[in-house]
XYZ file of C-alpha atoms in Angstrom:
656
model
C 116.537 186.808 196.033
C 113.467 184.706 196.622
C 112.383 184.786 193.019
C 115.802 183.808 191.717
C 116.092 181.020 194.248
C 112.798 179.524 193.230
C 113.712 179.705 189.605
C 117.111 178.084 190.158
C 115.574 175.317 192.187
C 112.977 174.701 189.485
C 115.763 174.669 186.878
C 117.773 172.141 188.822
C 114.760 169.882 189.230
C 113.268 170.113 185.753
C 115.961 171.431 183.353
C 115.093 170.807 179.696
C 113.000 167.766 180.324
C 112.463 164.780 182.507
C 115.659 163.206 183.822
C 117.851 166.273 183.213
C 119.035 168.931 185.643
C 119.821 172.540 184.931
C 122.312 173.386 182.254
C 121.682 170.027 180.568
C 123.198 167.748 183.242
C 121.945 164.234 183.650
C 120.363 163.709 187.118
C 118.958 160.269 186.483
C 119.987 157.768 189.178
C 122.469 155.025 188.396
C 125.991 153.857 189.113
C 128.594 156.588 188.620
C 126.057 158.613 186.669
C 124.780 161.248 189.107
C 125.567 164.737 187.983
C 127.350 163.563 184.749
C 126.622 165.907 181.886
C 124.505 164.458 179.126
C 126.798 166.142 176.679
C 130.218 166.553 178.254
C 132.612 169.021 176.704
C 136.296 168.706 177.605
C 136.651 172.400 178.170
C 133.658 174.705 178.252
C 133.980 178.249 177.075
C 131.294 180.903 177.563
C 131.158 184.101 175.623
C 131.933 187.323 177.533
C 128.948 189.028 179.130
C 127.049 191.586 177.181
C 127.516 195.315 177.941
C 124.215 195.409 179.819
C 125.865 193.629 182.799
C 127.558 196.844 183.895
C 124.447 198.231 185.527
C 122.940 195.105 187.043
C 125.936 193.081 188.103
C 126.842 189.749 186.407
C 124.376 188.621 183.685
C 124.832 185.604 181.414
C 124.690 186.280 177.689
C 121.524 185.531 175.786
C 123.235 182.562 174.102
C 126.049 180.797 175.920
C 127.925 178.359 173.652
C 129.882 175.522 175.165
C 132.498 174.497 172.661
C 132.783 170.832 171.781
C 136.233 171.177 170.286
C 138.630 168.711 171.882
C 135.855 166.938 173.790
C 136.546 163.469 175.088
C 134.370 160.731 173.853
C 132.994 162.837 171.044
C 130.344 164.705 173.181
C 128.645 167.519 171.270
C 128.752 171.122 172.460
C 126.125 172.143 175.082
C 124.114 175.372 175.003
C 123.111 176.947 178.303
C 119.461 176.457 179.076
C 116.951 179.295 179.326
C 116.546 178.648 183.098
C 120.240 179.166 183.703
C 120.144 182.362 181.711
C 117.257 183.651 183.820
C 119.134 182.664 186.953
C 122.285 184.596 186.174
C 120.398 187.513 184.691
C 118.812 188.374 188.108
C 120.722 190.700 190.431
C 122.227 189.004 193.494
C 122.380 190.445 197.013
C 125.602 191.993 198.150
C 127.199 195.240 199.236
C 125.951 198.260 197.415
C 128.201 199.534 194.700
C 130.402 196.439 194.719
C 130.449 193.137 192.950
C 128.571 190.542 194.987
C 131.153 187.767 194.249
C 134.352 189.764 194.671
C 135.441 188.019 197.900
C 134.934 184.427 196.759
C 137.520 182.085 198.278
C 138.498 179.771 195.466
C 140.805 177.686 197.555
C 137.925 176.604 199.786
C 136.006 175.408 196.751
C 138.993 173.562 195.366
C 139.403 171.518 198.514
C 135.972 169.984 198.084
C 136.343 169.140 194.425
C 137.999 165.817 194.970
C 141.009 164.557 193.084
C 139.608 164.953 189.581
C 141.758 167.919 188.639
C 143.502 168.669 191.953
C 142.610 172.405 192.035
C 139.783 174.745 191.289
C 142.099 176.491 188.844
C 141.542 173.615 186.505
C 137.909 174.621 186.150
C 137.107 176.783 183.193
C 137.132 180.495 184.013
C 135.039 181.547 181.107
C 131.899 181.500 183.268
C 132.577 185.059 184.421
C 132.562 186.340 187.993
C 131.479 184.075 190.848
C 128.238 185.100 192.591
C 128.658 187.137 195.738
C 126.682 184.601 197.769
C 129.795 182.377 197.799
C 132.074 185.129 199.179
C 132.222 183.762 202.685
C 129.186 185.506 204.051
C 127.372 182.444 205.267
C 124.497 184.366 206.514
C 123.748 185.738 203.080
C 124.090 182.426 201.143
C 120.923 180.893 199.877
C 120.865 177.167 200.736
C 119.274 176.348 197.391
C 121.969 178.147 195.509
C 124.668 176.378 197.523
C 123.025 173.082 196.758
C 122.955 173.998 193.085
C 126.685 174.837 193.123
C 127.465 171.602 194.934
C 125.513 169.668 192.312
C 127.433 171.464 189.602
C 130.715 170.609 191.286
C 129.798 166.971 191.708
C 128.602 166.736 188.102
C 131.785 168.329 186.826
C 134.016 166.134 189.013
C 132.070 163.062 187.834
C 132.493 164.162 184.264
C 136.237 164.588 184.804
C 136.513 161.130 186.348
C 134.564 159.606 183.514
C 136.724 161.453 180.980
C 139.860 160.264 182.762
C 138.564 156.695 182.716
C 137.706 157.008 179.033
C 141.168 158.385 178.297
C 142.759 155.482 180.161
C 140.480 153.064 178.313
C 141.351 154.663 174.961
C 145.020 154.550 175.834
C 144.766 150.919 176.837
C 142.806 150.082 173.684
C 145.349 151.955 171.610
C 148.220 150.069 173.262
C 146.491 146.729 172.698
C 145.673 147.725 169.065
C 149.276 148.741 168.441
C 150.531 145.505 169.939
C 148.015 143.513 167.881
C 149.021 145.448 164.780
C 152.692 144.738 165.376
C 151.956 141.063 165.910
C 149.803 140.965 162.779
C 152.475 142.816 160.820
C 155.109 140.380 161.979
C 152.863 137.448 161.079
C 152.095 138.850 157.630
C 155.765 139.587 157.032
C 156.747 136.071 158.064
C 153.994 134.675 155.831
C 155.137 136.895 152.951
C 158.753 135.820 153.355
C 157.700 132.164 153.496
C 155.591 132.598 150.351
C 158.441 134.422 148.677
C 160.814 131.627 149.580
C 158.383 129.074 148.169
C 158.050 131.080 144.929
C 161.837 131.366 144.644
C 162.165 127.640 145.156
C 159.427 126.966 142.596
C 161.083 129.278 140.063
C 164.411 127.561 140.675
C 162.812 124.151 140.166
C 160.992 125.339 137.023
C 164.202 126.800 135.650
C 166.075 123.614 136.397
C 163.326 121.556 134.757
C 163.255 123.889 131.695
C 167.031 123.644 131.359
C 166.836 119.863 131.510
C 164.049 119.817 128.889
C 166.012 122.228 126.667
C 169.085 120.078 126.955
C 167.029 116.984 126.133
C 165.430 118.677 123.132
C 168.812 119.932 121.959
C 170.212 116.425 122.157
C 167.165 115.151 120.265
C 167.554 117.831 117.572
C 171.235 117.066 117.243
C 170.404 113.378 116.926
C 167.761 114.148 114.293
C 170.205 116.353 112.381
C 172.833 113.664 112.497
C 170.295 111.058 111.400
C 169.076 113.312 108.563
C 172.669 113.989 107.512
C 173.371 110.270 107.476
C 170.240 109.561 105.444
C 171.138 112.384 103.066
C 174.607 110.969 102.583
C 173.145 107.533 101.968
C 170.647 108.986 99.518
C 173.384 110.920 97.726
C 175.503 107.805 97.456
C 172.498 105.889 96.140
C 171.695 108.590 93.581
C 175.317 108.753 92.492
C 175.408 104.995 92.109
C 172.175 105.028 90.137
C 173.486 107.883 87.994
C 176.721 106.026 87.321
C 174.790 102.876 86.478
C 172.456 104.848 84.203
C 175.384 106.514 82.467
C 176.987 103.122 81.897
C 173.704 101.851 80.529
C 173.331 104.861 78.247
C 176.931 104.410 77.164
C 176.251 100.768 76.268
C 173.101 101.737 74.398
C 174.932 104.518 72.598
C 177.693 102.121 71.570
C 175.113 99.634 70.345
C 173.328 102.379 68.440
C 176.618 103.544 66.920
C 177.375 100.046 65.709
C 173.910 99.689 64.233
C 174.245 103.068 62.601
C 177.595 102.050 61.097
C 176.017 98.924 59.632
C 173.115 100.980 58.312
C 175.434 103.492 56.704
C 177.459 100.717 55.129
C 174.275 99.238 53.721
C 173.100 102.653 52.600
C 176.347 103.300 50.771
C 176.046 100.093 48.867
C 175.085 101.087 45.342
C 172.329 99.240 43.532
C 172.026 101.558 40.529
C 175.425 103.162 39.856
C 174.172 104.758 36.626
C 171.455 106.736 38.392
C 173.879 107.830 41.100
C 176.230 109.169 38.440
C 173.665 111.120 36.375
C 173.893 114.933 36.556
C 170.295 115.531 35.504
C 167.217 113.591 36.439
C 163.872 113.121 34.729
C 160.951 112.609 37.116
C 157.343 111.717 36.395
C 155.298 113.094 39.319
C 151.606 112.273 39.024
C 151.819 112.298 35.203
C 153.793 115.544 34.955
C 157.407 115.310 33.833
C 160.034 117.340 35.658
C 163.653 117.620 34.611
C 166.103 119.075 37.072
C 169.655 118.855 38.291
C 170.461 115.980 40.560
C 172.166 118.375 43.040
C 168.876 120.270 43.443
C 167.017 117.185 44.608
C 169.781 115.904 46.878
C 170.763 119.134 48.648
C 168.840 118.190 51.864
C 170.625 115.203 53.293
C 168.372 112.417 54.526
C 165.350 113.525 52.488
C 163.281 111.100 50.441
C 164.529 112.684 47.183
C 168.175 112.367 48.216
C 167.624 108.706 49.140
C 165.685 108.123 45.920
C 168.582 109.278 43.723
C 171.396 107.684 45.733
C 171.375 104.550 43.551
C 170.990 102.276 46.589
C 167.336 101.352 46.009
C 165.277 99.940 43.192
C 162.910 102.581 41.802
C 159.592 102.582 40.005
C 159.809 103.871 36.433
C 157.328 104.786 33.752
C 157.318 103.284 30.304
C 159.908 105.792 29.135
C 162.329 104.884 31.899
C 161.744 108.002 33.989
C 161.553 107.771 37.788
C 157.881 107.696 38.706
C 156.439 109.281 41.869
C 152.722 109.020 42.417
C 152.120 112.384 44.148
C 150.472 115.745 43.415
C 152.490 117.505 40.668
C 151.480 121.067 41.705
C 152.729 120.706 45.229
C 155.881 119.026 43.912
C 156.410 121.998 41.620
C 156.233 124.334 44.624
C 158.673 122.157 46.574
C 161.042 121.952 43.610
C 161.012 125.723 43.195
C 161.883 126.041 46.897
C 164.800 123.607 46.496
C 166.084 125.755 43.639
C 165.856 128.863 45.897
C 165.978 127.666 49.541
C 166.291 131.215 51.004
C 162.601 131.915 50.214
C 160.014 129.609 51.793
C 156.843 129.040 49.754
C 153.806 131.271 50.330
C 150.534 129.301 49.985
C 147.410 131.147 48.863
C 145.123 129.907 51.611
C 144.914 127.675 54.648
C 143.974 124.491 52.801
C 146.836 124.870 50.324
C 149.244 125.537 53.183
C 148.137 122.401 54.993
C 148.435 120.265 51.842
C 151.865 121.699 51.025
C 153.154 120.949 54.522
C 151.835 117.416 54.207
C 153.611 116.925 50.818
C 156.865 118.406 52.163
C 156.689 115.943 55.042
C 156.354 113.070 52.570
C 159.455 114.158 50.666
C 161.388 114.881 53.852
C 161.961 118.468 52.779
C 162.246 121.235 55.362
C 161.476 124.837 54.509
C 163.560 126.024 57.466
C 166.990 124.672 58.390
C 166.133 124.360 62.116
C 162.996 123.606 64.118
C 161.067 126.761 65.010
C 160.397 127.441 68.695
C 157.760 130.133 69.295
C 157.261 131.971 72.592
C 153.588 132.979 72.754
C 151.765 135.486 74.959
C 152.073 135.554 78.731
C 152.623 138.447 81.115
C 155.760 140.585 81.469
C 154.985 141.781 85.001
C 153.169 144.886 83.773
C 150.632 143.785 81.189
C 149.201 140.794 79.347
C 151.040 140.062 76.111
C 150.072 139.096 72.602
C 153.657 139.505 71.398
C 155.432 136.480 69.845
C 159.072 135.720 69.228
C 160.841 132.823 67.530
C 164.160 131.196 68.386
C 166.845 131.497 65.730
C 168.808 128.332 66.493
C 171.529 129.077 63.965
C 172.361 132.462 65.435
C 171.327 131.536 69.034
C 168.974 134.476 69.475
C 165.267 135.339 69.499
C 163.505 137.335 66.786
C 160.060 138.956 66.937
C 157.283 137.647 64.708
C 153.597 138.306 64.093
C 151.660 138.830 67.340
C 148.509 136.987 68.378
C 145.123 138.588 67.884
C 144.290 138.523 71.614
C 146.386 139.094 74.745
C 146.574 135.858 76.743
C 148.076 134.558 79.975
C 147.759 131.080 81.555
C 146.348 129.596 78.344
C 146.534 126.186 76.692
C 148.556 125.555 73.537
C 149.701 122.739 71.241
C 151.120 122.194 67.767
C 148.917 120.213 65.374
C 149.964 119.539 61.763
C 152.659 122.197 62.092
C 150.132 124.819 63.134
C 150.102 126.544 66.469
C 146.852 126.324 68.450
C 146.315 128.623 71.457
C 143.080 128.635 73.441
C 141.524 129.765 76.708
C 143.536 131.748 79.254
C 142.815 135.211 80.588
C 143.418 138.751 79.363
C 142.988 142.374 80.445
C 139.856 141.939 82.568
C 141.065 138.584 83.998
C 138.070 136.859 82.467
C 138.450 133.192 81.483
C 138.537 132.923 77.662
C 137.155 130.292 75.313
C 138.456 131.586 71.944
C 140.841 129.527 69.784
C 143.498 131.079 67.532
C 145.518 129.141 64.933
C 148.834 130.323 63.538
C 149.924 129.302 60.028
C 153.708 129.436 60.056
C 154.114 129.359 56.267
C 151.652 132.166 55.674
C 152.594 134.023 58.886
C 148.931 134.657 59.709
C 146.576 134.070 62.637
C 143.107 132.628 62.121
C 140.139 132.293 64.458
C 139.080 128.725 65.224
C 136.163 127.100 67.007
C 135.697 128.236 70.625
C 135.902 125.920 73.623
C 132.643 124.627 75.038
C 133.686 125.895 78.490
C 135.868 128.981 79.070
C 138.936 128.150 81.135
C 142.317 129.390 82.232
C 145.257 127.598 83.902
C 144.295 124.504 81.952
C 146.684 121.719 80.933
C 147.110 120.980 77.225
C 148.673 118.333 75.022
C 148.612 117.037 71.432
C 147.913 113.342 70.930
C 147.152 111.372 67.756
C 145.926 114.337 65.734
C 143.900 115.979 68.523
C 144.526 118.868 70.890
C 143.338 118.351 74.486
C 142.206 121.064 76.930
C 142.231 119.553 80.424
C 140.752 121.015 83.612
C 141.506 124.605 84.615
C 139.579 127.414 86.250
C 136.429 128.898 84.702
C 136.382 132.089 86.784
C 134.331 130.693 89.659
C 135.597 127.165 90.340
C 138.188 124.569 89.421
C 136.743 122.292 86.749
C 137.259 118.688 85.664
C 136.002 119.158 82.095
C 138.123 117.735 79.251
C 137.727 118.768 75.574
C 139.499 117.599 72.410
C 139.874 119.595 69.163
C 139.759 117.670 65.878
C 141.328 119.632 63.016
C 139.391 117.643 60.414
C 136.049 118.410 62.078
C 137.288 121.852 63.175
C 135.366 121.594 66.449
C 135.771 120.638 70.103
C 134.430 117.376 71.516
C 133.524 116.676 75.114
C 135.598 113.841 76.629
C 135.455 111.911 79.891
C 136.104 114.416 82.728
C 139.015 114.187 85.123
C 138.544 112.011 88.236
C 139.612 115.054 90.299
C 139.220 118.697 89.204
C 142.642 120.233 88.585
C 143.977 123.683 87.803
C 147.559 124.610 86.864
C 148.269 120.943 86.109
C 150.902 119.610 83.670
C 150.199 117.350 80.692
C 152.068 115.469 77.976
C 151.583 112.517 75.604
C 153.487 109.263 76.054
C 152.895 105.640 75.154
C 149.553 106.215 73.419
C 148.104 107.963 76.499
C 147.761 111.474 77.896
C 149.447 112.041 81.258
C 148.224 114.714 83.697
C 150.463 115.463 86.671
C 150.156 117.643 89.780
C 148.188 120.885 89.776
C 145.837 122.057 92.486
C 142.336 121.397 93.764
C 142.747 124.106 96.376
C 145.544 121.947 97.783
C 148.522 121.335 95.504
C 149.007 117.743 94.352
C 151.644 115.154 93.502
C 149.228 112.596 92.021
C 149.150 111.459 88.363
C 146.130 110.595 86.184
C 146.450 108.854 82.798
C 143.863 109.100 79.980
C 143.311 106.403 77.365
C 141.693 108.180 74.352
C 140.612 104.946 72.688
C 138.710 103.776 75.761
C 137.799 107.362 76.791
C 138.717 106.464 80.382
C 140.874 107.935 83.111
C 143.024 105.910 85.466
C 144.848 107.086 88.586
C 148.499 106.066 88.537
C 149.586 104.152 91.631
C 152.912 105.961 91.878
C 153.155 109.658 92.747
C 155.736 112.320 92.095
C 158.424 112.876 94.696
C 157.599 116.601 94.965
C 154.261 118.387 95.092
C 154.042 120.452 91.908
C 151.634 123.047 90.584
C 152.247 125.616 87.811
C 155.131 123.461 86.502
C 155.689 121.739 83.160
C 155.692 118.144 81.919
C 157.294 116.848 78.721
C 158.062 113.524 77.091
C 161.638 113.025 75.930
C 163.460 109.797 74.974
C 160.412 107.763 76.063
C 160.461 109.211 79.583
C 158.003 111.585 81.224
C 159.682 114.557 82.953
C 158.076 116.828 85.581
C 159.863 120.149 86.020
C 159.740 123.116 88.420
C 156.481 124.474 89.864
C 155.499 125.303 93.439
C 154.222 123.385 96.466
C 151.879 124.001 99.414
C 154.611 125.930 101.260
C 154.908 128.378 98.328
C 158.387 126.997 97.640
C 159.379 127.337 93.977
C 161.260 124.280 92.731
C 164.600 123.920 90.992
C 164.047 120.196 90.845
C 163.229 117.877 87.979
C 162.076 114.272 88.136
C 161.415 111.573 85.611
C 159.346 108.399 85.398
C 160.266 105.474 83.245
C 156.939 103.929 82.116
C 158.570 100.499 82.079
C 159.915 100.809 85.620
C 156.855 102.701 86.923
C 158.691 104.887 89.463
C 159.784 108.532 89.648
C 163.443 109.367 90.093
C 165.108 112.727 90.668
C 167.269 114.328 88.005
C 169.710 117.228 87.905
C 168.154 120.480 89.123
C 167.558 123.455 86.870
C 169.884 126.438 87.103
C 166.984 128.667 88.251
C 163.843 127.920 90.250
C 160.786 128.475 88.050
C 157.003 128.419 88.107
C 154.514 129.508 85.403
C 157.237 128.861 82.825
C 157.182 127.165 79.400
C 158.841 123.981 78.123
C 159.143 122.033 74.879
C 161.205 119.171 73.411
C 163.731 119.838 70.627
C 165.069 116.581 69.235
C 166.604 114.810 72.265
C 166.723 117.900 74.528
C 164.254 119.684 76.786
C 164.073 123.459 76.609
C 162.591 125.573 79.432
C 162.369 129.346 79.705
C 160.738 132.344 81.351
C 158.474 132.012 84.372
C 158.837 133.686 87.747
C 160.596 133.126 91.065
C 160.077 136.499 92.707
C 160.935 138.296 89.474
C 159.869 137.712 85.881
C 162.477 135.699 83.959
C 163.649 135.811 80.360
C 166.387 133.174 80.625
C 166.265 129.742 78.975
C 167.898 126.384 79.737
C 168.465 123.145 77.818
C 168.518 119.703 79.407
C 170.268 116.675 77.904
C 168.746 113.533 79.487
C 171.600 111.234 78.436
C 174.095 113.530 80.171
C 171.737 114.596 82.994
C 172.922 118.183 82.814
C 171.510 121.650 82.156
C 173.032 124.318 79.927
C 172.064 127.968 79.615
C 170.405 129.103 76.375
C 169.770 132.502 74.769
C 167.461 134.804 76.711
C 164.166 135.961 75.240
C 163.757 139.589 74.201
C 160.776 139.968 76.580
C 160.666 138.475 80.105
C 157.378 136.625 80.525
C 155.447 134.130 82.618
C 152.174 132.292 82.031
C 153.273 131.817 78.384
C 153.823 128.756 76.156
C 156.582 127.341 73.948
C 155.437 125.667 70.717
C 157.658 123.713 68.368
C 157.094 123.638 64.620
C 159.225 121.592 62.162
C 158.759 122.842 58.593
């Protein structure tokens, strides 16, 4: 058809733009590029013709899709151009009533296709029926159409060759990539195994080195333990030798004292006035008042001034009538004499001044209103509440008995005995506020009185009695540890400011020895082992050159048999001590003594005759037990337990 031929030829020459042939094939010149599709699908598929082709022969569909699925090289699908659609939509010449392409010889076409696929059957068949012009009727074939088909064949064969080359290239690249991957894998594996081997070797070396260091450290520890054990044994031997030497020394002193006492007793038994020693009744002139009483009444307390006076061993002063004359207050003597006639009932003074004067007169005569020294346990804390309860030790029956309570609950307070009166001051109570109030207990009257308050409130202060004054030393005022020192004078009934401590201390220990006040240990935030000594006459503090063996805070210090003892307490490691140590002021060095039966801190201590008594405190639980220490024997013995367990309390001794 002339019109169809012209259109096909124009399509082949122009296509969809410059440089492209019909159906989107690339016709640009170049090596191995003629007739190669611009977008080359691996297998093209064209939709079946529309129903309208039944009346006009073969007609291409309006839209012919060339699938890109499975394309080589990633070429996108190609749509048939409008020119090609017009070409195949025109009727072709051929026999009437028959299909114009029904006698197409496919084998002839396959022979000219080259070796790309080897047969025409490899071409896609989805293009529909072949035009009748190729059916072998050479006279009816349009040369332009044949040229177009030849171009299509060449383009397709070129595309197949290119695809085959690309497949071979991809296969070759894949083989090289796989080989490279295997080589890289082998290299990485060898490197990994080498690194692993190095790590194993390093771990083995580190383990060997650690084992050698552990063995070395173990040997060093064993050597240190052995050295410490040896030093401990040497120290124990030294302490035992010192103890044996001290016991021998005490034994010699005791023997010397016994001999002196025997001589004194022999002298005391020597009668100077046999007549007076034999009299059954005695006339006394006391301050101008005559008293007549039985001799047994005046001599019932052995060792008293009255018993010595009537023993007949001393020359006596007499009045003009020959009566024994004593220049003392007759009213107080009358009270004392009435007590000697009825010793089960102690006197009851009317007021504080009379009580003080009576105690002073009884001291002159050597008369005691109680058969044993009185030890009072004051205040403290029982683990549940602050206490104002008091109890007194019944030495004769070895038990504690309750007595009149304080006016105020107190814990961690200062206390001392002055002129046979108990003085308690400072401390803390229910709201944990530092106190400044002073309370004074009159043992004869069994009453508490309010005294002058401290200048500075304080708790955890140290306290001691020295030469008629009570000292409050250091402590905590509620905000800071203080160095303030105050002294209470019973004659002035007020507190005086003294020279402050060189170092602020809280929870320190204090006692009086050798005309000075000793302050030991305590804390400034860090617990101490240092010792400061106060000279009241010079109003000056001096730091002692020697220190305690153990760090001690919240312990107790006492003076017994001219030695200063430091007992119990706690250190910077929160360890509560069993230990006790002592300093001989003449030797100027601390030495360890026998340990207490229980570790204690915040406990109380006092001296009874030649023994030290400790009791209460805490060591994880609140204690009620007591212990007695005999310095000459260097041993501790258990005493009667208090009725109330307590810590932060005080023991006060009163001899009436």
